CSV table of C-alpha atoms in Angstrom, one decimal:
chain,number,residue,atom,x,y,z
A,1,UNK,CA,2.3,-9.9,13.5
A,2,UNK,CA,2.0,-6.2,13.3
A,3,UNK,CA,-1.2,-5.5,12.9
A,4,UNK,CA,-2.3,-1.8,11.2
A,5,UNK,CA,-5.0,-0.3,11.9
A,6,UNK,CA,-4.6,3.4,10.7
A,7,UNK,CA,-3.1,2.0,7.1
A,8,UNK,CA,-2.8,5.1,5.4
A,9,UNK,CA,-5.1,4.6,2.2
A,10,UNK,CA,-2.9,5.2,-1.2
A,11,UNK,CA,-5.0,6.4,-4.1
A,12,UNK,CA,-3.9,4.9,-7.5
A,13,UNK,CA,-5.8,6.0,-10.8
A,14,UNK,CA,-6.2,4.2,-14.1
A,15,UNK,CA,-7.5,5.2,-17.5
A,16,UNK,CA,-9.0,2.2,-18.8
A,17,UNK,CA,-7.0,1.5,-22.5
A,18,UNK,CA,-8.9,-0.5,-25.5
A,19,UNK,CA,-6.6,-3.6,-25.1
A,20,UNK,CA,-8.4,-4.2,-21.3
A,21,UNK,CA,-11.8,-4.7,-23.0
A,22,UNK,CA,-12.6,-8.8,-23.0
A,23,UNK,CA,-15.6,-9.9,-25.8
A,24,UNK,CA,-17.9,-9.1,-23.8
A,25,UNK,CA,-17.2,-5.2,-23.7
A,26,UNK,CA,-16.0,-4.6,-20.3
A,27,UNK,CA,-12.8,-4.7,-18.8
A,28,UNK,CA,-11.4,-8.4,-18.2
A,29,UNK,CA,-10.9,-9.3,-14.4
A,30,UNK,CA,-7.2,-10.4,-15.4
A,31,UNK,CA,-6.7,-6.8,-15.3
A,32,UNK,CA,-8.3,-6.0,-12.0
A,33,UNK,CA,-4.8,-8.4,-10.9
A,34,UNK,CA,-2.6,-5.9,-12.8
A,35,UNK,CA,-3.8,-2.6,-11.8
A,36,UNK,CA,-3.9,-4.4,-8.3
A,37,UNK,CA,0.1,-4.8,-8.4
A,38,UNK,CA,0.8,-1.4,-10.2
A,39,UNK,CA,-0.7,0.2,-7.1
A,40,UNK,CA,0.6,-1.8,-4.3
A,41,UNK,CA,4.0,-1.7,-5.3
A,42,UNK,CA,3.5,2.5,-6.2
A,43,UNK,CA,2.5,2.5,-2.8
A,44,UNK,CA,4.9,0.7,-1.5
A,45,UNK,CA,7.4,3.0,-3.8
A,46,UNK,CA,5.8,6.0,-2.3
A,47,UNK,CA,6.7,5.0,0.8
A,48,UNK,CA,9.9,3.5,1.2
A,49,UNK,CA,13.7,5.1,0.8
A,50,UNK,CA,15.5,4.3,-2.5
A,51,UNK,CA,18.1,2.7,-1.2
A,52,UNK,CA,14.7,0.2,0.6
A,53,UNK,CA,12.9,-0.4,-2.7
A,54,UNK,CA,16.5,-1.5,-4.5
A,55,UNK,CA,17.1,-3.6,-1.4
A,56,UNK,CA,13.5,-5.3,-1.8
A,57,UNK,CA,11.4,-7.3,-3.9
A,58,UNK,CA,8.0,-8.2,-3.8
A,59,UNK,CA,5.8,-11.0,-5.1
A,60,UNK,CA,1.8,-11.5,-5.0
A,61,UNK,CA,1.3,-14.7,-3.1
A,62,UNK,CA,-2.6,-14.3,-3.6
A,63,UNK,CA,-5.2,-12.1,-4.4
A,64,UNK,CA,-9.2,-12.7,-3.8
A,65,UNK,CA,-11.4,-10.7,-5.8
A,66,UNK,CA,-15.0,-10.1,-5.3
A,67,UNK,CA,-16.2,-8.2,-8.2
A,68,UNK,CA,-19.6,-5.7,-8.1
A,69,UNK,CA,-19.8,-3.4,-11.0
A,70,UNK,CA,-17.8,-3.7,-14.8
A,71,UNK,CA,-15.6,-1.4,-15.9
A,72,UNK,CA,-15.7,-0.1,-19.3
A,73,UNK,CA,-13.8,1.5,-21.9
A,74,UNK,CA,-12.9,5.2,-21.1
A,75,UNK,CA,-13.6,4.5,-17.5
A,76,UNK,CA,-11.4,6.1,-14.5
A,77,UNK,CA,-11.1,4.2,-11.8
A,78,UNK,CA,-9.2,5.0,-8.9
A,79,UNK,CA,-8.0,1.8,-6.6
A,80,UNK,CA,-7.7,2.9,-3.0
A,81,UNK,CA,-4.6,0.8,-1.4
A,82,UNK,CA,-4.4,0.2,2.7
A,83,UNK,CA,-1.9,-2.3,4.4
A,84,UNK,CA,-3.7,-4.0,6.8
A,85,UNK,CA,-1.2,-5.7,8.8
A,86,UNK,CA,2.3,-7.8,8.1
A,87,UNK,CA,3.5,-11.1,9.4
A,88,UNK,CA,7.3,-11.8,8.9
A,89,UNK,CA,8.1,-11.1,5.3
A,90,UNK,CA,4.3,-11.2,4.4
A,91,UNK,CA,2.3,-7.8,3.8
A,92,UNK,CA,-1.6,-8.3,3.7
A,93,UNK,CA,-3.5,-5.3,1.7
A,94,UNK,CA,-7.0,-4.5,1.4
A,95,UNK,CA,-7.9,-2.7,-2.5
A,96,UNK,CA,-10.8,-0.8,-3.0
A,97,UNK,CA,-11.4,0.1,-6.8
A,98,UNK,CA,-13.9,2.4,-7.6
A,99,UNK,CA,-15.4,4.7,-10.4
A,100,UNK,CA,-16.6,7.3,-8.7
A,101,UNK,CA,-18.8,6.6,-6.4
A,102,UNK,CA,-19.5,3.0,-7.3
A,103,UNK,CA,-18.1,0.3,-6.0
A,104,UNK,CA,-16.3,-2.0,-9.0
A,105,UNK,CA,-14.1,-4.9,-6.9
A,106,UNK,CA,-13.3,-5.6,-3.4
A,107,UNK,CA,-9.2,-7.1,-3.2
A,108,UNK,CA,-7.7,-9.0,-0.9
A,109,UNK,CA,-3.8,-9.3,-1.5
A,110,UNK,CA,-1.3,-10.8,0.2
A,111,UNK,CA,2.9,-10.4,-0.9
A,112,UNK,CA,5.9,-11.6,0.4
A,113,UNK,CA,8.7,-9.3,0.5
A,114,UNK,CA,11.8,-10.8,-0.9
A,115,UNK,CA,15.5,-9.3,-0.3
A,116,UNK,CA,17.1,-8.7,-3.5
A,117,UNK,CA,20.4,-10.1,-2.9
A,118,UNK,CA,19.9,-13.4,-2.1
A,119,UNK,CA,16.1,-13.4,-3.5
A,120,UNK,CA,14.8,-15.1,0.0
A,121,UNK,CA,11.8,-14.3,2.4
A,122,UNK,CA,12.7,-10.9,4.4
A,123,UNK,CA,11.1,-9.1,7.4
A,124,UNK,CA,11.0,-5.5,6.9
A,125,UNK,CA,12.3,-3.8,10.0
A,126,UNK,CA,9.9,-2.3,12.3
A,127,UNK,CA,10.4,1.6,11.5
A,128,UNK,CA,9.6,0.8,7.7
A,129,UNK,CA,6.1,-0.9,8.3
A,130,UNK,CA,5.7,2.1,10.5
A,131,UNK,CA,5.7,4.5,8.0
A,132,UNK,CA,2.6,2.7,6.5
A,133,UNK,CA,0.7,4.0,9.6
A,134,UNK,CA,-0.9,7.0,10.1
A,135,UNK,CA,-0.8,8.7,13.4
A,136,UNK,CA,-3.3,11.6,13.5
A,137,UNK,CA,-1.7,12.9,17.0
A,138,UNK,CA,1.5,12.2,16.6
A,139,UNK,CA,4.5,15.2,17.3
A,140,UNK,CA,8.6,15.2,17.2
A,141,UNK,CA,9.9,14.6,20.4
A,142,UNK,CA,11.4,18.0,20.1
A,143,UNK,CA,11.6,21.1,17.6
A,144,UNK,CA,15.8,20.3,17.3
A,145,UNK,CA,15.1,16.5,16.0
A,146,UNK,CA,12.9,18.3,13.6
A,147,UNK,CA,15.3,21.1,12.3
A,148,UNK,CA,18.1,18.0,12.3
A,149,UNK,CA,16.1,15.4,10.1
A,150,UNK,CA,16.8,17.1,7.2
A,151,UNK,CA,13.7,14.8,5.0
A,152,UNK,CA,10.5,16.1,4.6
A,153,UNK,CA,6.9,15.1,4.5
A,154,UNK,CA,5.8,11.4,5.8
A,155,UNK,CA,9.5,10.4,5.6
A,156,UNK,CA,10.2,13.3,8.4
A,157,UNK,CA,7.6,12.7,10.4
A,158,UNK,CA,8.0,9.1,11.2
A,159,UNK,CA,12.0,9.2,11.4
A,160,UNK,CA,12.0,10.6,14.7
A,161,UNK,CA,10.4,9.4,17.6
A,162,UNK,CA,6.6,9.9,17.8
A,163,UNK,CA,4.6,11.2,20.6
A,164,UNK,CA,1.1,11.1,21.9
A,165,UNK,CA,-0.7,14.4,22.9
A,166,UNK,CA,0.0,13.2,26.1
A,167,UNK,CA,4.0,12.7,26.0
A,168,UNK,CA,4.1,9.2,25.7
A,169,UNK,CA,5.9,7.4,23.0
A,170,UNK,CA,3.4,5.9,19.7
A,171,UNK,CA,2.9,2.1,20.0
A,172,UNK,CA,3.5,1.8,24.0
């Protein structure tokens, strides 16, 4: 199990649309399950190579919702998405969504990534779960592995072998 504590949180807004409003006038909780999987697979999008989101899939397994607040018609909310570890082919997620300042829903989410070929349970190497962590003192091992990478941003930065402050290599 890889457990991640430094998930880097993945902001996700939605504009909430007439057709989310239940009889009761507030937004139905069969949503909350929607905008839940728009934003953990646009994180996961945001994250990963082209060539890794056409090689996988991935499916909800579960999602546990504790509500707080409705959401109402005209609402922004903004979910706020963290990995919090991965098991095998299983990705757990923790979803904050939020108008404001307030508190709406609490998610717990769990997915299993699936390879796209043969549509089984895949593990997704090590150096793509690590781009999901942030490492606030990381550095390139050296200024030539930087000029060679040739990607920029996150992708960059975790591509090369990271460094503490103090020389040693992340994650030993």
């Amino acid at each position: 199990m890889t457990t991640v504590t430094n998930g880097i949180p993945y902001r996700f807004e939605i504009a909430v649309r007439p057709e989310e409003i239940d009889f009761m006038g507030h937004v139905n909780n069969a949503f909350y399950l929607k905008w839940v999987q728009k934003a953990v697979l646009a994180h996961w999008r945001s994250i990963a190579s082209f060539d890794e989101v056409n090689a996988h899939l991935w499916v909800a397994l579960k999602h546990e919702i504790t509500n707080h607040r409705a959401t109402f018609l005209g609402d922004i909310v903004c979910l706020t998405v963290r990995l919090k570890n991965v098991q095998g082919a299983r990705a757990f997620y923790e979803i904050l969504i939020q108008r404001g300042q307030d508190i709406l829903a609490e998610v717990k989410s769990s997915w299993c990534c699936i390879d796209a070929q043969t549509l089984r349970p895949t593990r997704l190497a090590r150096e793509v779960v690590e781009r999901f962590i942030q490492r606030p003192h990381a550095r390139y091992n050296s200024s030539a592995e930087q000029a060679s990478n040739g990607r920029t941003g996150l992708t960059k930065t975790v591509s090369s072998k990271l460094r503490n402050e103090d020389g040693s290599e992340l994650g030993q």
